[in-house]
Amino acid sequence: MARALQIVPSVLPADFARLGEEVVALEAAGVDRIQWDVMDGRFVPNLTFGPDVIAAVRPHVTVPFEAHLMVEEPDAMLPRYVEAGCEILIVHAESTRHLHRSLGRVAELGARAGVALSPATPVAAVRHVLDLVDLVLVMTVNPGFGGQPYLASMEAKVAEVAALVGELGLDPDLEVDGGIGPDTVAGAARAGANVLVAGSALYRDPEGLGHAVALLRERAAAARPARTAA
Ligand code: DX5
């Protein structure tokens, strides 16, 4: 059975002074889960929020949370994100010396593990940890900022991951993140992505979040190859 299409907002463009209300609005807009872009100012040249902010917002909604960990050496902090209410922890392949150990640690903590690949990182870098993950995130921008242009050149990498997991008899979610909007989502879905993360495209829709989410879902569903159509 093909993995369901999921529309996941990045809260990076949200009003940080009203994060509780913002996640309630996202849940009401029909998103499937919410992504927290955790940036440490070292792995990426930007600084966002940590587990305390996520924990403060957790009681406001029931939709699942995923933490996209753009941090150097994430291992020590992993338990804090699970305690804060994140069901999925996404570790960047480039952020830790012992990726296999870091992903195993996420599972030990009772969370679902995801592995992320920055644009320059080849699929081969994660081949031997794919059996440990529930999700592979192919970044479609260089991590660190919202509002960047979509890298269509990453669609070949999405297709490569889709083929490799098929070959290995695995079935993780295939997630893309960065520059996803009404004019780019079809390419990513056609390449095999079933989880579409979007930030600025959701917040700049003049007809509101609900319309933006529905439009992405509709265009992704229309573009999915027949064999993966939900
Ligand atoms: C970038 C983040 C993305 C970003 C997406 O490092 O991982 O989640 O916020 O924002 P847009 O959709 O505006 O590119």
mmCIF file of C-alpha atoms and ligand atoms in Angstrom:
data_model
loop_
_atom_site.group_PDB
_atom_site.id
_atom_site.type_symbol
_atom_site.label_atom_id
_atom_site.label_comp_id
_atom_site.label_asym_id
_atom_site.label_seq_id
_atom_site.Cartn_x
_atom_site.Cartn_y
_atom_site.Cartn_z
ATOM 1 C CA MET A 1 0.000 0.000 0.000
ATOM 2 C CA ALA A 2 1.498 3.363 -1.046
ATOM 3 C CA ARG A 3 2.353 5.900 1.641
ATOM 4 C CA ALA A 4 -0.352 8.576 2.023
ATOM 5 C CA LEU A 5 0.266 12.105 0.832
ATOM 6 C CA GLN A 6 1.010 14.424 3.735
ATOM 7 C CA ILE A 7 1.190 18.212 3.816
ATOM 8 C CA VAL A 8 3.475 19.423 6.593
ATOM 9 C CA PRO A 9 4.004 23.105 7.422
ATOM 10 C CA SER A 10 7.301 24.533 8.553
ATOM 11 C CA VAL A 11 6.575 27.055 11.318
ATOM 12 C CA LEU A 12 9.586 29.155 10.363
ATOM 13 C CA PRO A 13 7.405 31.894 8.675
ATOM 14 C CA ALA A 14 4.908 31.926 11.580
ATOM 15 C CA ASP A 15 4.610 34.807 14.085
ATOM 16 C CA PHE A 16 6.865 33.591 16.905
ATOM 17 C CA ALA A 17 5.109 35.911 19.360
ATOM 18 C CA ARG A 18 1.869 33.918 18.845
ATOM 19 C CA LEU A 19 3.145 30.349 18.230
ATOM 20 C CA GLY A 20 0.301 28.710 20.191
ATOM 21 C CA GLU A 21 -2.367 30.396 18.065
ATOM 22 C CA GLU A 22 -0.331 29.779 14.903
ATOM 23 C CA VAL A 23 -0.231 25.981 15.404
ATOM 24 C CA VAL A 24 -3.968 25.957 16.178
ATOM 25 C CA ALA A 25 -4.537 27.749 12.841
ATOM 26 C CA LEU A 26 -2.323 25.211 11.035
ATOM 27 C CA GLU A 27 -4.200 22.275 12.563
ATOM 28 C CA ALA A 28 -7.510 23.885 11.562
ATOM 29 C CA ALA A 29 -6.126 24.279 8.012
ATOM 30 C CA GLY A 30 -5.945 20.462 7.745
ATOM 31 C CA VAL A 31 -2.197 19.780 7.914
ATOM 32 C CA ASP A 32 -1.060 16.198 8.631
ATOM 33 C CA ARG A 33 1.703 17.096 11.094
ATOM 34 C CA ILE A 34 3.879 20.127 11.958
ATOM 35 C CA GLN A 35 7.614 20.459 11.364
ATOM 36 C CA TRP A 36 9.851 22.306 13.818
ATOM 37 C CA ASP A 37 13.029 23.604 12.139
ATOM 38 C CA VAL A 38 15.584 23.379 14.932
ATOM 39 C CA MET A 39 18.714 25.363 13.989
ATOM 40 C CA ASP A 40 21.780 25.803 16.219
ATOM 41 C CA GLY A 41 23.734 28.537 14.416
ATOM 42 C CA ARG A 42 26.550 26.003 13.734
ATOM 43 C CA PHE A 43 25.228 23.281 11.432
ATOM 44 C CA VAL A 44 23.378 26.065 9.621
ATOM 45 C CA PRO A 45 24.020 29.850 9.766
ATOM 46 C CA ASN A 46 20.736 30.511 11.567
ATOM 47 C CA LEU A 47 19.307 30.050 15.091
ATOM 48 C CA THR A 48 15.662 29.171 15.823
ATOM 49 C CA PHE A 49 14.144 27.321 18.791
ATOM 50 C CA GLY A 50 14.813 24.384 21.068
ATOM 51 C CA PRO A 51 12.741 21.776 22.937
ATOM 52 C CA ASP A 52 11.325 24.210 25.520
ATOM 53 C CA VAL A 53 9.479 26.237 22.873
ATOM 54 C CA ILE A 54 8.123 23.055 21.274
ATOM 55 C CA ALA A 55 7.008 21.725 24.674
ATOM 56 C CA ALA A 56 5.223 25.009 25.435
ATOM 57 C CA VAL A 57 3.203 24.769 22.243
ATOM 58 C CA ARG A 58 2.523 20.991 22.428
ATOM 59 C CA PRO A 59 -0.667 21.155 24.556
ATOM 60 C CA HIS A 60 -2.352 23.540 22.073
ATOM 61 C CA VAL A 61 -2.892 20.927 19.335
ATOM 62 C CA THR A 62 -3.046 17.145 18.812
ATOM 63 C CA VAL A 63 -1.484 17.002 15.327
ATOM 64 C CA PRO A 64 1.872 15.107 15.391
ATOM 65 C CA PHE A 65 5.152 17.047 15.584
ATOM 66 C CA GLU A 66 8.406 16.322 13.795
ATOM 67 C CA ALA A 67 11.710 17.945 14.719
ATOM 68 C CA HIS A 68 14.039 18.654 11.775
ATOM 69 C CA LEU A 69 17.358 18.798 13.596
ATOM 70 C CA MET A 70 19.736 21.135 11.800
ATOM 71 C CA VAL A 71 22.210 20.921 14.677
ATOM 72 C CA GLU A 72 25.778 19.666 15.076
ATOM 73 C CA GLU A 73 26.109 16.386 17.031
ATOM 74 C CA PRO A 74 22.407 16.046 17.965
ATOM 75 C CA ASP A 75 22.707 12.934 20.197
ATOM 76 C CA ALA A 76 22.791 14.631 23.614
ATOM 77 C CA MET A 77 19.596 16.561 22.983
ATOM 78 C CA LEU A 78 17.518 13.782 21.374
ATOM 79 C CA PRO A 79 15.625 12.850 24.596
ATOM 80 C CA ARG A 80 14.613 16.503 25.087
ATOM 81 C CA TYR A 81 12.732 16.561 21.752
ATOM 82 C CA VAL A 82 10.875 13.357 22.589
ATOM 83 C CA GLU A 83 9.953 14.779 26.010
ATOM 84 C CA ALA A 84 8.781 17.973 24.240
ATOM 85 C CA GLY A 85 6.249 15.923 22.276
ATOM 86 C CA CYS A 86 7.952 15.198 18.928
ATOM 87 C CA GLU A 87 6.979 11.804 17.445
ATOM 88 C CA ILE A 88 9.546 12.022 14.646
ATOM 89 C CA LEU A 89 13.156 13.153 14.954
ATOM 90 C CA ILE A 90 14.992 13.881 11.703
ATOM 91 C CA VAL A 91 18.795 13.746 11.911
ATOM 92 C CA HIS A 92 20.962 15.198 9.150
ATOM 93 C CA ALA A 93 23.430 12.680 7.660
ATOM 94 C CA GLU A 94 26.096 15.437 7.746
ATOM 95 C CA SER A 95 25.565 16.389 11.413
ATOM 96 C CA THR A 96 26.902 13.381 13.310
ATOM 97 C CA ARG A 97 30.002 11.173 13.151
ATOM 98 C CA HIS A 98 28.025 8.032 14.001
ATOM 99 C CA LEU A 99 24.762 8.303 12.025
ATOM 100 C CA HIS A 100 23.852 4.637 12.593
ATOM 101 C CA ARG A 101 24.172 5.138 16.366
ATOM 102 C CA SER A 102 22.224 8.435 16.349
ATOM 103 C CA LEU A 103 19.304 6.925 14.425
ATOM 104 C CA GLY A 104 19.315 3.854 16.652
ATOM 105 C CA ARG A 105 19.141 6.162 19.666
ATOM 106 C CA VAL A 106 16.007 7.840 18.283
ATOM 107 C CA ALA A 107 14.290 4.447 18.064
ATOM 108 C CA GLU A 108 15.444 3.525 21.590
ATOM 109 C CA LEU A 109 13.714 6.697 22.813
ATOM 110 C CA GLY A 110 10.453 5.461 21.287
ATOM 111 C CA ALA A 111 10.350 8.005 18.458
ATOM 112 C CA ARG A 112 10.299 7.475 14.694
ATOM 113 C CA ALA A 113 13.661 8.174 13.074
ATOM 114 C CA GLY A 114 14.189 10.167 9.904
ATOM 115 C CA VAL A 115 17.400 10.928 8.023
ATOM 116 C CA ALA A 116 17.933 14.122 6.025
ATOM 117 C CA LEU A 117 20.233 14.775 3.074
ATOM 118 C CA SER A 118 21.457 18.270 2.250
ATOM 119 C CA PRO A 119 21.631 18.991 -1.525
ATOM 120 C CA ALA A 120 25.309 18.062 -1.974
ATOM 121 C CA THR A 121 25.066 14.777 -0.030
ATOM 122 C CA PRO A 122 24.718 11.634 -2.167
ATOM 123 C CA VAL A 123 22.094 8.947 -1.503
ATOM 124 C CA ALA A 124 24.926 6.466 -0.952
ATOM 125 C CA ALA A 125 25.672 8.246 2.343
ATOM 126 C CA VAL A 126 22.509 6.786 3.882
ATOM 127 C CA ARG A 127 22.196 3.438 2.082
ATOM 128 C CA HIS A 128 23.351 1.488 5.142
ATOM 129 C CA VAL A 129 20.988 3.167 7.600
ATOM 130 C CA LEU A 130 17.794 3.002 5.544
ATOM 131 C CA ASP A 131 16.665 -0.047 7.518
ATOM 132 C CA LEU A 132 16.681 2.135 10.662
ATOM 133 C CA VAL A 133 14.473 4.959 9.398
ATOM 134 C CA ASP A 134 10.781 5.621 8.857
ATOM 135 C CA LEU A 135 11.474 8.683 6.728
ATOM 136 C CA VAL A 136 14.049 10.008 4.277
ATOM 137 C CA LEU A 137 14.135 13.783 3.827
ATOM 138 C CA VAL A 138 15.663 15.094 0.613
ATOM 139 C CA MET A 139 16.327 18.800 1.113
ATOM 140 C CA THR A 140 15.249 20.825 -1.919
ATOM 141 C CA VAL A 141 17.127 23.902 -0.666
ATOM 142 C CA ASN A 142 20.365 24.281 1.276
ATOM 143 C CA PRO A 143 19.184 24.120 4.913
ATOM 144 C CA GLY A 144 19.069 27.215 7.095
ATOM 145 C CA PHE A 145 16.437 29.614 5.750
ATOM 146 C CA GLY A 146 12.877 29.751 4.466
ATOM 147 C CA GLY A 147 11.857 31.509 1.240
ATOM 148 C CA GLN A 148 14.681 30.100 -0.910
ATOM 149 C CA PRO A 149 14.135 28.949 -4.517
ATOM 150 C CA TYR A 150 13.290 25.269 -5.094
ATOM 151 C CA LEU A 151 16.150 23.081 -6.433
ATOM 152 C CA ALA A 152 14.440 21.019 -9.175
ATOM 153 C CA SER A 153 17.766 19.201 -9.616
ATOM 154 C CA MET A 154 16.931 17.326 -6.373
ATOM 155 C CA GLU A 155 14.016 15.502 -8.049
ATOM 156 C CA ALA A 156 16.527 13.005 -9.492
ATOM 157 C CA LYS A 157 17.722 12.327 -5.932
ATOM 158 C CA VAL A 158 14.131 11.760 -4.731
ATOM 159 C CA ALA A 159 13.663 9.254 -7.568
ATOM 160 C CA GLU A 160 16.978 7.598 -6.675
ATOM 161 C CA VAL A 161 15.885 7.176 -3.040
ATOM 162 C CA ALA A 162 12.494 5.826 -4.175
ATOM 163 C CA ALA A 163 14.209 3.243 -6.387
ATOM 164 C CA LEU A 164 16.739 2.252 -3.730
ATOM 165 C CA VAL A 165 14.194 1.696 -0.939
ATOM 166 C CA GLY A 166 12.095 -0.329 -3.389
ATOM 167 C CA GLU A 167 15.142 -2.442 -4.243
ATOM 168 C CA LEU A 168 15.833 -2.983 -0.513
ATOM 169 C CA GLY A 169 12.196 -3.867 0.209
ATOM 170 C CA LEU A 170 11.814 -0.861 2.508
ATOM 171 C CA ASP A 171 8.953 1.647 2.573
ATOM 172 C CA PRO A 172 9.845 4.860 4.394
ATOM 173 C CA ASP A 173 8.073 8.166 3.925
ATOM 174 C CA LEU A 174 9.849 10.230 1.247
ATOM 175 C CA GLU A 175 9.867 13.845 2.373
ATOM 176 C CA VAL A 176 10.977 17.004 0.589
ATOM 177 C CA ASP A 177 11.534 20.390 2.164
ATOM 178 C CA GLY A 178 12.447 23.778 0.746
ATOM 179 C CA GLY A 179 10.800 25.932 -1.932
ATOM 180 C CA ILE A 180 7.709 23.708 -2.038
ATOM 181 C CA GLY A 181 4.694 25.612 -3.381
ATOM 182 C CA PRO A 182 1.827 25.373 -5.919
ATOM 183 C CA ASP A 183 4.274 25.600 -8.862
ATOM 184 C CA THR A 184 6.897 23.146 -7.571
ATOM 185 C CA VAL A 185 4.986 20.487 -5.612
ATOM 186 C CA ALA A 186 4.042 18.471 -8.717
ATOM 187 C CA GLY A 187 7.675 17.825 -9.669
ATOM 188 C CA ALA A 188 8.507 16.525 -6.201
ATOM 189 C CA ALA A 189 5.412 14.296 -6.052
ATOM 190 C CA ARG A 190 6.061 12.951 -9.551
ATOM 191 C CA ALA A 191 9.603 11.995 -8.447
ATOM 192 C CA GLY A 192 8.129 9.932 -5.582
ATOM 193 C CA ALA A 193 7.806 12.239 -2.557
ATOM 194 C CA ASN A 194 4.710 11.641 -0.392
ATOM 195 C CA VAL A 195 5.460 14.149 2.385
ATOM 196 C CA LEU A 196 5.617 17.774 1.279
ATOM 197 C CA VAL A 197 6.961 20.386 3.707
ATOM 198 C CA ALA A 198 6.069 23.990 2.953
ATOM 199 C CA GLY A 199 6.675 27.252 4.780
ATOM 200 C CA SER A 200 6.433 30.565 2.927
ATOM 201 C CA ALA A 201 4.038 29.188 0.254
ATOM 202 C CA LEU A 202 1.425 28.497 2.959
ATOM 203 C CA TYR A 203 1.714 31.909 4.609
ATOM 204 C CA ARG A 204 1.721 33.956 1.406
ATOM 205 C CA ASP A 205 -1.531 32.477 0.000
ATOM 206 C CA PRO A 206 -4.026 35.419 -0.097
ATOM 207 C CA GLU A 207 -6.904 32.952 0.410
ATOM 208 C CA GLY A 208 -5.442 31.676 3.655
ATOM 209 C CA LEU A 209 -3.828 28.548 5.111
ATOM 210 C CA GLY A 210 -6.758 26.196 4.408
ATOM 211 C CA HIS A 211 -6.748 27.090 0.733
ATOM 212 C CA ALA A 212 -2.947 26.795 0.524
ATOM 213 C CA VAL A 213 -2.900 23.324 2.107
ATOM 214 C CA ALA A 214 -5.755 22.044 -0.103
ATOM 215 C CA LEU A 215 -4.069 23.387 -3.252
ATOM 216 C CA LEU A 216 -0.763 21.637 -2.461
ATOM 217 C CA ARG A 217 -2.578 18.384 -1.685
ATOM 218 C CA GLU A 218 -4.598 18.569 -4.905
ATOM 219 C CA ARG A 219 -1.594 19.319 -7.139
ATOM 220 C CA ALA A 220 0.560 16.649 -5.467
ATOM 221 C CA ALA A 221 -2.183 14.027 -5.781
ATOM 222 C CA ALA A 222 -2.664 14.861 -9.462
ATOM 223 C CA ALA A 223 1.078 14.514 -10.161
ATOM 224 C CA ARG A 224 1.799 11.270 -8.288
ATOM 225 C CA PRO A 225 2.758 8.351 -10.519
ATOM 226 C CA ALA A 226 -0.196 5.920 -10.870
ATOM 227 C CA ARG A 227 1.651 3.204 -8.846
ATOM 228 C CA THR A 228 1.844 5.520 -5.818
ATOM 229 C CA ALA A 229 -1.562 7.204 -6.147
ATOM 230 C CA ALA A 230 -3.254 6.919 -2.718
HETATM 231 C C1 DX5 B 1 14.994 25.277 5.676
HETATM 232 C C2 DX5 B 1 13.904 24.560 6.403
HETATM 233 C C3 DX5 B 1 12.590 24.553 5.657
HETATM 234 C C4 DX5 B 1 12.062 25.922 5.321
HETATM 235 C C5 DX5 B 1 10.936 25.775 4.327
HETATM 236 O O1 DX5 B 1 16.217 24.926 6.220
HETATM 237 O O2 DX5 B 1 14.280 23.246 6.670
HETATM 238 O O3 DX5 B 1 11.621 23.843 6.407
HETATM 239 O O4 DX5 B 1 11.620 26.535 6.451
HETATM 240 O O5 DX5 B 1 10.507 27.034 3.959
HETATM 241 P P1 DX5 B 1 10.106 27.379 2.455
HETATM 242 O O6 DX5 B 1 8.926 26.490 2.135
HETATM 243 O O7 DX5 B 1 9.747 28.820 2.548
HETATM 244 O O8 DX5 B 1 11.278 27.101 1.595
#
